[in-house]
Amino acid sequence: MKILLASSNQGKLAEFRQLLAGFDLVPWPSDAPSLPETGAFFQDNALQKAEGAKAWWLEHGTEAVDGVLADDSGLCVDALWGGPGVLSARFAPDLSSYRDKNHRLLALLPEDADRTARFVCVLAFAPMPGRLHGEPFTVSGTVEGTLAFDHRGQGGFGYDPIFIPDGYDQTFGELPSDTKHTLSHRARACAALRARLGGSS
Ligand code: IMP
């Protein structure tokens, strides 16, 4: 099955290549427009991106694909009332590096704050007319954990160096990527997607 990945986030793309091995993944072209995400919930934004990418591809696509996949994800920190949540990609826009953004986020938490947090991933899949039947649908995955006291590790991307998944002492930035791919929010959502697509690749 050939799937257009409606994302230009290089960190996500690297993960999808491993998590969706067996599917023929077509990257979002570098000259394609960025996709609006104006919803209040991960699910709304994932569907909005998948539908937007499908419409654009129907007009400008260079090859036939069976469906379009969009990911909306983020880090939800309990002490920040679930933030940055759907705004994770837009947190601290004045800072360019995630090392700096991570330090800023950690500085928002008082020393004695509850440090529980979770990563959430919602995937929206939109079948391409004439190739696959059915309506667009979503699947999701979460991973529970706590925030570290400092930015730790070079692996992963985004908020990985400050997130310690439950059952581990290391952050996603320190753990091998294979470990992240067994328990992450995106891994769980991809497993649900495979099941929903009937395991076909
Ligand atoms: P969006 O889905 O494009 O709105 O952006 C999601 C943002 O959440 C990313 O830019 C990262 O900052 C963060 N994020 C999502 N998934 C992960 C992950 O697996 N590790 C670290 N950060 C993530």
Tab-separated table of C-alpha atoms and ligand atoms in Angstrom:
chain	number	residue	atom	x	y	z
A	1	MET	CA	0.000	0.000	0.000
A	2	LYS	CA	1.335	3.428	-0.946
A	3	ILE	CA	0.757	6.138	1.697
A	4	LEU	CA	1.442	9.865	1.455
A	5	LEU	CA	2.861	11.164	4.763
A	6	ALA	CA	1.442	14.632	5.305
A	7	SER	CA	4.220	15.963	7.527
A	8	SER	CA	7.457	17.831	7.063
A	9	ASN	CA	8.633	17.119	10.628
A	10	GLN	CA	11.862	15.193	10.045
A	11	GLY	CA	11.734	13.586	13.494
A	12	LYS	CA	8.303	12.113	12.822
A	13	LEU	CA	9.281	10.987	9.325
A	14	ALA	CA	12.321	9.074	10.596
A	15	GLU	CA	10.084	7.285	13.097
A	16	PHE	CA	7.385	6.449	10.537
A	17	ARG	CA	9.980	4.822	8.290
A	18	GLN	CA	10.672	2.324	11.067
A	19	LEU	CA	7.193	2.031	12.566
A	20	LEU	CA	5.442	1.583	9.225
A	21	ALA	CA	8.092	-0.614	7.613
A	22	GLY	CA	6.497	-2.602	4.805
A	23	PHE	CA	4.311	0.283	3.623
A	24	ASP	CA	5.471	2.339	0.653
A	25	LEU	CA	5.744	5.818	2.219
A	26	VAL	CA	5.735	8.928	0.027
A	27	PRO	CA	7.164	12.021	1.780
A	28	TRP	CA	5.345	15.367	1.738
A	29	PRO	CA	7.164	17.415	-0.962
A	30	SER	CA	9.432	20.171	0.341
A	31	ASP	CA	7.748	22.728	-1.958
A	32	ALA	CA	4.216	21.753	-0.866
A	33	PRO	CA	2.315	24.155	1.418
A	34	SER	CA	2.354	23.684	5.172
A	35	LEU	CA	-0.943	22.296	6.392
A	36	PRO	CA	-3.218	24.336	8.679
A	37	GLU	CA	-3.975	22.955	12.149
A	38	THR	CA	-6.454	25.226	13.865
A	39	GLY	CA	-8.381	22.746	16.037
A	40	ALA	CA	-8.506	22.538	19.815
A	41	PHE	CA	-7.942	18.767	19.904
A	42	PHE	CA	-5.315	16.422	18.445
A	43	GLN	CA	-8.040	14.526	16.580
A	44	ASP	CA	-9.407	17.662	14.862
A	45	ASN	CA	-5.944	18.729	13.763
A	46	ALA	CA	-4.942	15.285	12.476
A	47	LEU	CA	-8.136	15.085	10.362
A	48	GLN	CA	-7.692	18.661	9.161
A	49	LYS	CA	-4.130	17.912	8.011
A	50	ALA	CA	-5.092	14.628	6.315
A	51	GLU	CA	-8.035	16.225	4.460
A	52	GLY	CA	-5.938	19.269	3.488
A	53	ALA	CA	-3.132	17.080	2.188
A	54	LYS	CA	-5.550	14.865	0.273
A	55	ALA	CA	-7.132	17.885	-1.464
A	56	TRP	CA	-3.719	19.289	-2.371
A	57	TRP	CA	-2.436	15.950	-3.632
A	58	LEU	CA	-5.523	15.366	-5.790
A	59	GLU	CA	-4.624	18.563	-7.634
A	60	HIS	CA	-0.825	18.547	-7.532
A	61	GLY	CA	0.274	14.990	-6.706
A	62	THR	CA	2.918	13.447	-8.908
A	63	GLU	CA	2.018	9.785	-8.337
A	64	ALA	CA	-0.980	7.715	-7.308
A	65	VAL	CA	-1.270	6.920	-3.596
A	66	ASP	CA	-3.787	4.745	-1.754
A	67	GLY	CA	-4.211	7.030	1.220
A	68	VAL	CA	-2.918	10.033	3.157
A	69	LEU	CA	-1.615	9.844	6.710
A	70	ALA	CA	-1.336	12.820	9.075
A	71	ASP	CA	-0.006	12.896	12.642
A	72	ASP	CA	-0.952	15.374	15.320
A	73	SER	CA	0.911	14.840	18.532
A	74	GLY	CA	2.342	16.551	21.548
A	75	LEU	CA	3.426	16.527	25.162
A	76	CYS	CA	0.731	17.018	27.832
A	77	VAL	CA	2.054	18.043	31.257
A	78	ASP	CA	-0.381	17.679	34.152
A	79	ALA	CA	1.087	20.587	36.139
A	80	LEU	CA	0.555	22.801	33.070
A	81	TRP	CA	-3.125	21.816	32.724
A	82	GLY	CA	-2.248	19.510	29.832
A	83	GLY	CA	-0.025	22.014	28.026
A	84	PRO	CA	1.698	22.516	25.757
A	85	GLY	CA	-0.547	19.761	24.279
A	86	VAL	CA	-1.870	20.639	20.818
A	87	LEU	CA	0.400	23.697	20.901
A	88	SER	CA	3.578	21.623	21.392
A	89	ALA	CA	5.020	22.558	17.993
A	90	ARG	CA	4.284	26.229	18.686
A	91	PHE	CA	5.623	26.446	22.265
A	92	ALA	CA	8.275	29.179	22.805
A	93	PRO	CA	8.384	30.362	19.168
A	94	ASP	CA	11.124	32.875	20.039
A	95	LEU	CA	13.529	29.982	20.703
A	96	SER	CA	14.877	27.953	17.800
A	97	SER	CA	16.493	24.961	19.528
A	98	TYR	CA	14.610	22.271	21.405
A	99	ARG	CA	17.334	22.322	24.061
A	100	ASP	CA	16.266	25.902	24.864
A	101	LYS	CA	12.544	25.154	24.549
A	102	ASN	CA	12.954	22.176	26.889
A	103	HIS	CA	14.757	24.302	29.470
A	104	ARG	CA	12.004	26.919	29.237
A	105	LEU	CA	9.299	24.297	29.701
A	106	LEU	CA	11.059	22.758	32.720
A	107	ALA	CA	11.490	26.217	34.243
A	108	LEU	CA	7.683	26.642	34.244
A	109	LEU	CA	7.394	23.863	36.838
A	110	PRO	CA	8.035	24.651	40.508
A	111	GLU	CA	10.556	22.212	42.122
A	112	ASP	CA	7.818	20.387	44.023
A	113	ALA	CA	5.306	20.222	41.136
A	114	ASP	CA	3.654	17.024	40.013
A	115	ARG	CA	5.913	15.952	37.103
A	116	THR	CA	3.551	13.482	35.452
A	117	ALA	CA	3.107	13.902	31.718
A	118	ARG	CA	2.184	11.947	28.606
A	119	PHE	CA	2.903	11.995	24.923
A	120	VAL	CA	-0.212	11.717	22.748
A	121	CYS	CA	-0.329	10.851	19.060
A	122	VAL	CA	-3.430	10.889	16.858
A	123	LEU	CA	-3.065	9.576	13.317
A	124	ALA	CA	-5.673	10.405	10.684
A	125	PHE	CA	-5.886	8.247	7.571
A	126	ALA	CA	-7.810	9.499	4.531
A	127	PRO	CA	-8.402	6.921	1.756
A	128	MET	CA	-7.811	8.214	-1.766
A	129	PRO	CA	-10.899	8.170	-4.001
A	130	GLY	CA	-10.640	5.542	-6.701
A	131	ARG	CA	-7.942	3.647	-4.765
A	132	LEU	CA	-9.482	2.705	-1.395
A	133	HIS	CA	-13.051	2.747	-0.093
A	134	GLY	CA	-14.164	4.237	3.192
A	135	GLU	CA	-14.261	7.402	5.238
A	136	PRO	CA	-11.287	9.083	6.907
A	137	PHE	CA	-10.633	7.686	10.401
A	138	THR	CA	-8.342	8.267	13.357
A	139	VAL	CA	-6.381	6.032	15.712
A	140	SER	CA	-4.390	7.139	18.743
A	141	GLY	CA	-1.683	6.148	21.181
A	142	THR	CA	-0.311	7.530	24.438
A	143	VAL	CA	2.676	6.873	26.668
A	144	GLU	CA	2.685	7.897	30.317
A	145	GLY	CA	5.751	9.218	32.095
A	146	THR	CA	7.337	12.014	34.102
A	147	LEU	CA	9.416	15.050	33.275
A	148	ALA	CA	13.145	14.903	34.005
A	149	PHE	CA	14.803	17.770	35.911
A	150	ASP	CA	17.123	18.529	32.989
A	151	HIS	CA	17.504	18.001	29.242
A	152	ARG	CA	19.182	14.543	28.979
A	153	GLY	CA	20.384	12.700	25.889
A	154	GLN	CA	20.904	13.366	22.207
A	155	GLY	CA	18.468	10.860	20.721
A	156	GLY	CA	14.986	11.355	19.316
A	157	PHE	CA	13.622	14.836	18.674
A	158	GLY	CA	11.527	17.566	20.246
A	159	TYR	CA	10.697	16.937	23.898
A	160	ASP	CA	12.278	13.450	23.997
A	161	PRO	CA	15.252	14.556	26.173
A	162	ILE	CA	12.980	15.651	29.044
A	163	PHE	CA	10.482	12.761	29.023
A	164	ILE	CA	11.046	9.615	31.114
A	165	PRO	CA	8.545	6.878	30.185
A	166	ASP	CA	7.051	4.949	33.113
A	167	GLY	CA	9.141	1.882	33.990
A	168	TYR	CA	12.455	3.477	32.906
A	169	ASP	CA	15.045	5.809	34.457
A	170	GLN	CA	16.285	7.285	31.186
A	171	THR	CA	14.649	9.864	28.950
A	172	PHE	CA	13.545	9.100	25.385
A	173	GLY	CA	16.630	11.134	24.423
A	174	GLU	CA	18.858	8.622	26.242
A	175	LEU	CA	17.042	5.351	25.503
A	176	PRO	CA	17.855	3.506	22.249
A	177	SER	CA	15.383	4.347	19.488
A	178	ASP	CA	14.369	0.677	19.381
A	179	THR	CA	13.118	1.020	22.953
A	180	LYS	CA	11.133	4.171	22.127
A	181	HIS	CA	9.618	2.311	19.194
A	182	THR	CA	8.259	-0.453	21.428
A	183	LEU	CA	6.336	1.836	23.776
A	184	SER	CA	5.878	5.312	22.352
A	185	HIS	CA	2.615	7.086	21.623
A	186	ARG	CA	3.457	6.970	17.892
A	187	ALA	CA	4.344	3.257	18.018
A	188	ARG	CA	0.999	2.489	19.668
A	189	ALA	CA	-0.931	4.599	17.172
A	190	CYS	CA	0.918	2.926	14.273
A	191	ALA	CA	0.073	-0.524	15.653
A	192	ALA	CA	-3.602	0.506	15.760
A	193	LEU	CA	-3.337	1.831	12.205
A	194	ARG	CA	-1.869	-1.456	10.956
A	195	ALA	CA	-4.690	-3.367	12.640
A	196	ARG	CA	-7.292	-1.027	11.116
A	197	LEU	CA	-5.791	-1.336	7.626
A	198	GLY	CA	-5.957	-5.092	8.030
A	199	GLY	CA	-2.210	-5.558	8.348
A	200	SER	CA	-1.913	-4.952	4.618
A	201	SER	CA	1.261	-3.273	3.431
B	1	IMP	P1	2.401	18.790	15.392
B	1	IMP	O1	1.832	17.405	15.512
B	1	IMP	O2	2.935	19.074	14.036
B	1	IMP	O3	1.463	19.837	15.900
B	1	IMP	O4	3.705	18.857	16.298
B	1	IMP	C1	3.921	17.991	17.330
B	1	IMP	C2	5.035	18.504	18.244
B	1	IMP	O5	4.969	17.753	19.448
B	1	IMP	C3	6.421	18.235	17.663
B	1	IMP	O6	6.905	19.339	16.926
B	1	IMP	C4	7.233	18.010	18.928
B	1	IMP	O7	7.576	19.227	19.511
B	1	IMP	C5	6.234	17.333	19.840
B	1	IMP	N1	6.308	15.861	19.714
B	1	IMP	C6	5.403	15.036	19.112
B	1	IMP	N2	5.824	13.767	19.163
B	1	IMP	C7	7.007	13.791	19.780
B	1	IMP	C8	7.937	12.774	20.103
B	1	IMP	O8	7.785	11.577	19.798
B	1	IMP	N3	9.042	13.174	20.757
B	1	IMP	C9	9.264	14.463	21.099
B	1	IMP	N4	8.454	15.462	20.806
B	1	IMP	C10	7.309	15.123	20.148
